[in-house]
XYZ file of C-alpha atoms in Angstrom:
321
model
C 19.726 165.858 114.386
C 16.373 165.483 116.132
C 15.297 168.744 114.524
C 16.032 167.331 111.077
C 14.062 164.176 111.799
C 11.107 166.119 113.161
C 11.108 168.409 110.105
C 11.146 165.369 107.807
C 8.290 163.734 109.687
C 6.206 166.884 109.381
C 6.938 167.543 105.695
C 7.364 164.088 104.154
C 4.181 162.161 103.287
C 6.225 158.943 103.188
C 7.580 159.457 106.735
C 4.478 160.734 108.458
C 3.631 157.296 109.853
C 7.206 156.518 110.948
C 7.497 155.363 114.568
C 11.257 154.900 114.911
C 14.572 156.082 113.464
C 17.590 153.890 114.226
C 20.990 155.326 113.163
C 23.105 153.155 110.846
C 26.784 153.664 111.593
C 28.559 151.169 109.317
C 30.122 152.134 105.989
C 32.186 155.095 104.797
C 29.456 157.230 103.232
C 29.139 160.827 104.426
C 25.335 160.411 104.409
C 23.558 160.154 107.767
C 21.672 156.883 107.469
C 18.660 155.632 109.417
C 16.639 152.444 109.518
C 13.054 153.740 109.674
C 10.325 151.688 111.324
C 6.859 152.417 109.967
C 3.623 151.921 111.875
C 2.767 149.187 109.352
C 5.953 147.304 110.459
C 7.488 148.026 107.058
C 11.082 149.265 107.238
C 12.715 151.892 105.061
C 16.147 153.485 104.673
C 16.544 157.246 105.094
C 19.724 158.905 103.867
C 20.317 162.551 104.783
C 23.063 164.570 103.106
C 24.248 168.147 103.095
C 22.332 170.472 100.773
C 25.405 170.759 98.517
C 24.770 167.114 97.491
C 21.232 167.820 96.260
C 21.878 167.286 92.548
C 23.766 164.081 93.256
C 21.034 162.689 95.538
C 18.338 163.609 93.049
C 20.280 161.796 90.316
C 20.697 158.755 92.558
C 16.930 158.650 93.116
C 16.145 158.816 89.395
C 18.824 156.249 88.509
C 17.388 153.783 91.024
C 14.024 154.351 89.376
C 15.522 153.777 85.908
C 17.174 150.534 87.077
C 13.958 148.955 88.373
C 12.798 147.466 85.015
C 15.959 145.366 84.700
C 14.852 143.148 87.581
C 17.854 143.404 89.904
C 17.333 143.114 93.666
C 17.946 146.733 94.641
C 16.182 149.303 96.840
C 13.090 150.954 95.442
C 13.178 154.759 95.498
C 10.249 156.141 97.518
C 10.811 159.868 97.986
C 13.441 162.589 97.896
C 13.489 166.225 98.938
C 15.425 169.226 100.200
C 15.228 171.723 103.070
C 17.073 174.941 102.377
C 16.330 176.108 105.930
C 18.088 173.066 107.434
C 20.620 172.890 104.566
C 19.953 169.196 104.009
C 18.564 166.936 101.331
C 17.335 163.384 101.688
C 16.420 160.213 99.851
C 14.037 157.541 101.174
C 14.364 153.957 99.947
C 12.840 150.557 100.573
C 14.772 148.295 102.947
C 16.370 145.002 101.871
C 16.096 142.590 104.776
C 19.169 140.596 105.782
C 22.768 141.063 106.894
C 25.865 142.388 105.151
C 27.538 139.674 103.062
C 30.952 140.491 104.535
C 29.708 139.245 107.921
C 27.609 136.318 106.689
C 29.850 134.674 104.077
C 32.296 133.206 106.647
C 29.309 131.383 108.199
C 28.450 129.687 104.889
C 29.939 126.646 103.160
C 32.183 127.284 100.179
C 29.393 126.147 97.859
C 26.946 128.582 99.486
C 29.515 131.373 99.181
C 29.938 130.603 95.486
C 26.201 130.654 94.851
C 25.766 133.977 96.688
C 28.485 135.393 94.430
C 26.788 133.820 91.430
C 23.502 135.550 92.215
C 25.307 138.847 92.843
C 27.092 138.545 89.491
C 23.802 137.923 87.698
C 22.348 141.044 89.333
C 25.399 143.125 88.448
C 24.943 142.207 84.785
C 21.344 143.449 84.998
C 22.501 146.787 86.442
C 24.976 147.196 83.605
C 22.169 147.220 81.041
C 21.462 150.894 81.793
C 23.195 153.101 79.206
C 24.857 156.383 80.183
C 23.029 159.602 79.336
C 24.054 161.067 75.982
C 25.971 163.951 77.563
C 28.437 161.752 79.476
C 31.932 161.974 77.879
C 33.660 158.864 76.521
C 34.842 156.479 79.210
C 38.418 156.168 77.950
C 39.297 159.840 78.334
C 37.713 160.105 81.776
C 39.395 156.939 83.080
C 42.859 157.872 81.816
C 42.627 161.425 83.164
C 41.418 160.191 86.535
C 44.301 157.711 86.728
C 46.800 160.467 85.897
C 45.433 162.594 88.771
C 45.721 159.700 91.199
C 49.267 158.925 90.050
C 50.263 162.511 90.738
C 48.692 162.329 94.212
C 50.267 158.905 94.840
C 53.778 160.273 94.393
C 53.270 162.513 97.428
C 51.065 160.136 99.478
C 53.882 158.920 101.712
C 53.244 155.187 101.127
C 54.721 153.123 98.302
C 53.593 149.937 96.561
C 56.414 147.428 95.991
C 57.510 147.500 92.334
C 55.230 150.479 91.715
C 57.139 151.585 88.598
C 56.557 148.150 87.084
C 52.795 148.445 87.769
C 52.722 151.978 86.315
C 54.415 150.707 83.159
C 51.876 147.886 82.876
C 48.999 150.386 82.947
C 50.713 152.665 80.440
C 51.251 149.832 77.958
C 47.731 148.421 78.296
C 45.524 151.494 78.739
C 44.819 151.443 74.999
C 42.389 148.574 75.700
C 40.060 151.131 77.336
C 39.280 152.725 73.982
C 35.767 152.231 72.649
C 34.620 150.500 75.836
C 30.888 150.917 76.550
C 29.481 153.718 78.704
C 27.067 152.008 81.107
C 25.870 152.366 84.672
C 28.533 151.563 87.288
C 27.657 150.869 90.922
C 31.308 151.776 91.616
C 31.303 150.161 95.075
C 30.156 146.620 94.335
C 31.642 144.359 97.014
C 30.657 142.197 99.984
C 30.254 145.253 102.235
C 27.378 146.512 100.061
C 25.604 143.231 99.381
C 22.896 141.735 101.588
C 22.472 138.049 102.461
C 19.410 136.458 104.047
C 19.081 132.767 104.924
C 22.377 132.096 103.139
C 21.003 133.525 99.878
C 21.868 136.733 98.079
C 19.123 139.263 98.894
C 20.231 142.427 97.106
C 22.643 145.289 96.505
C 22.646 148.559 98.459
C 24.541 151.874 98.696
C 24.314 153.398 95.240
C 25.638 156.821 96.257
C 29.002 156.360 94.489
C 27.385 155.534 91.114
C 29.224 156.444 87.916
C 29.138 155.770 84.178
C 31.685 153.827 82.166
C 33.016 150.368 81.369
C 31.043 147.702 83.268
C 34.212 145.646 83.811
C 35.563 148.405 86.057
C 32.885 147.411 88.595
C 34.962 144.299 89.342
C 37.769 146.355 90.926
C 36.202 146.262 94.383
C 36.041 142.480 94.143
C 39.837 142.529 94.251
C 40.065 145.183 96.965
C 37.398 143.985 99.393
C 35.666 140.727 98.435
C 38.690 138.541 97.666
C 39.979 138.716 101.268
C 36.582 137.606 102.634
C 35.648 134.800 100.228
C 37.433 133.519 97.153
C 34.497 131.196 96.304
C 32.219 134.256 96.311
C 34.557 135.967 93.833
C 34.480 132.931 91.552
C 30.701 132.983 91.730
C 30.460 136.683 90.902
C 32.720 136.431 87.855
C 31.361 133.159 86.455
C 27.760 134.116 87.260
C 28.114 137.497 85.555
C 28.936 135.913 82.201
C 26.949 132.655 82.415
C 25.935 130.872 80.197
C 28.825 132.301 78.174
C 32.439 131.574 79.033
C 34.515 134.375 80.521
C 35.696 136.329 77.439
C 39.482 136.643 76.966
C 39.378 140.451 77.021
C 37.846 140.389 80.513
C 41.100 139.544 82.241
C 43.086 142.183 80.374
C 40.596 144.891 81.291
C 40.221 143.563 84.832
C 43.979 143.655 85.360
C 44.313 147.207 84.008
C 41.491 148.523 86.199
C 42.764 146.692 89.276
C 46.289 148.010 88.698
C 44.898 151.544 88.420
C 42.868 151.057 91.592
C 45.976 150.266 93.652
C 47.249 153.824 93.304
C 43.889 155.394 94.117
C 43.596 153.068 97.135
C 46.936 154.279 98.488
C 45.863 157.902 97.990
C 42.666 157.222 99.933
C 44.647 155.739 102.837
C 45.814 159.256 103.693
C 42.282 159.920 105.005
C 42.251 156.815 107.217
C 43.434 156.061 110.720
C 46.671 154.113 111.176
C 45.012 150.686 111.549
C 42.757 151.135 108.516
C 45.697 152.496 106.535
C 47.781 149.405 107.288
C 44.871 147.129 106.352
C 44.491 148.847 102.996
C 48.202 148.751 102.257
C 48.137 145.028 103.057
C 45.299 144.553 100.582
C 47.177 146.481 97.906
C 50.263 144.303 98.298
C 48.202 141.095 98.254
C 46.514 142.151 95.006
C 49.860 143.002 93.409
C 51.165 139.577 94.436
C 47.997 137.905 93.084
C 49.032 139.216 89.663
C 52.785 138.688 90.172
C 53.080 142.482 89.994
C 51.080 142.359 86.764
C 53.247 139.938 84.873
C 49.950 138.057 84.545
C 46.414 139.279 83.862
C 44.428 136.537 85.584
C 45.047 136.444 89.360
C 46.767 133.372 90.797
C 43.811 132.491 93.027
C 41.500 132.216 90.007
C 43.872 130.056 87.972
C 44.321 127.595 90.834
C 40.656 126.616 91.179
C 39.120 127.664 87.866
C 38.280 124.111 86.718
C 36.676 123.211 90.053
C 34.278 126.158 90.141
C 33.449 126.139 86.441
C 32.478 122.468 86.787
C 30.432 123.285 89.890
C 28.586 126.025 88.004
C 27.743 123.666 85.150
C 26.394 121.063 87.584
C 24.518 123.182 90.089
C 23.580 126.565 88.582
C 20.692 127.366 86.299
C 20.581 130.305 83.876
């Protein structure tokens, strides 16, 4: 790895004045990540990937550039490149100072958690303003085909969701709602593990390497899978803040429920790649989500219905557009 770093320092104008490279080990990305200390005391993020990911990393760089005008708090793309000799490619980004929201939210009051979610939801709406390139196929066909592949893999995954046939039937009946949905930028991993908090305020969104194109509402899936277990007030803030000053539209909950139901099967498939402890954690999440929706007899999760009036009133009193 030192050879890769030394090559980058010798070839990259943006890394020539770097004085330190600290490995970043958290997260599930296959990228090798480093916090780079510059001689100017500025910090940057270096992500190194295998050469086979070159087109994807180049696209990520250009998408981050295209997202800048919308005003969201996201990393600024600085440089990207490839070394065929070392069989690597890389992307260099600005650093967002702070700590991961997953770790910081439990240290905040419920009101602070809500407002962090509110700010994150407002930023997510900004990201969703970027339209998909003209060559990207319609979202409906891609989403339905992807779900069918995951269902096939789920049947041989070795772990079962309680009442799974009931959840499959729910998706089948309601997947028609995916037709004619917009094709926009999707972060595709928007949750408290990829959001940064500083001084109990939302500071920005990171880790764009899973980006996709499709229905913006699908970006709320990871709220159910990862954010809900950390902070329900944050989840209220993200949803209410995303739509404010409008009310949450009725179709949101139908689409949310369909995408969340689909995500349960893909989550179980992904558990096959995890260790035993992580697998059990994920299966616990999947069951909790299914119970939140009474195994999809209801669209809106129970936790939202219970405190909806409280947090909508709080938003009206304390949050500005």
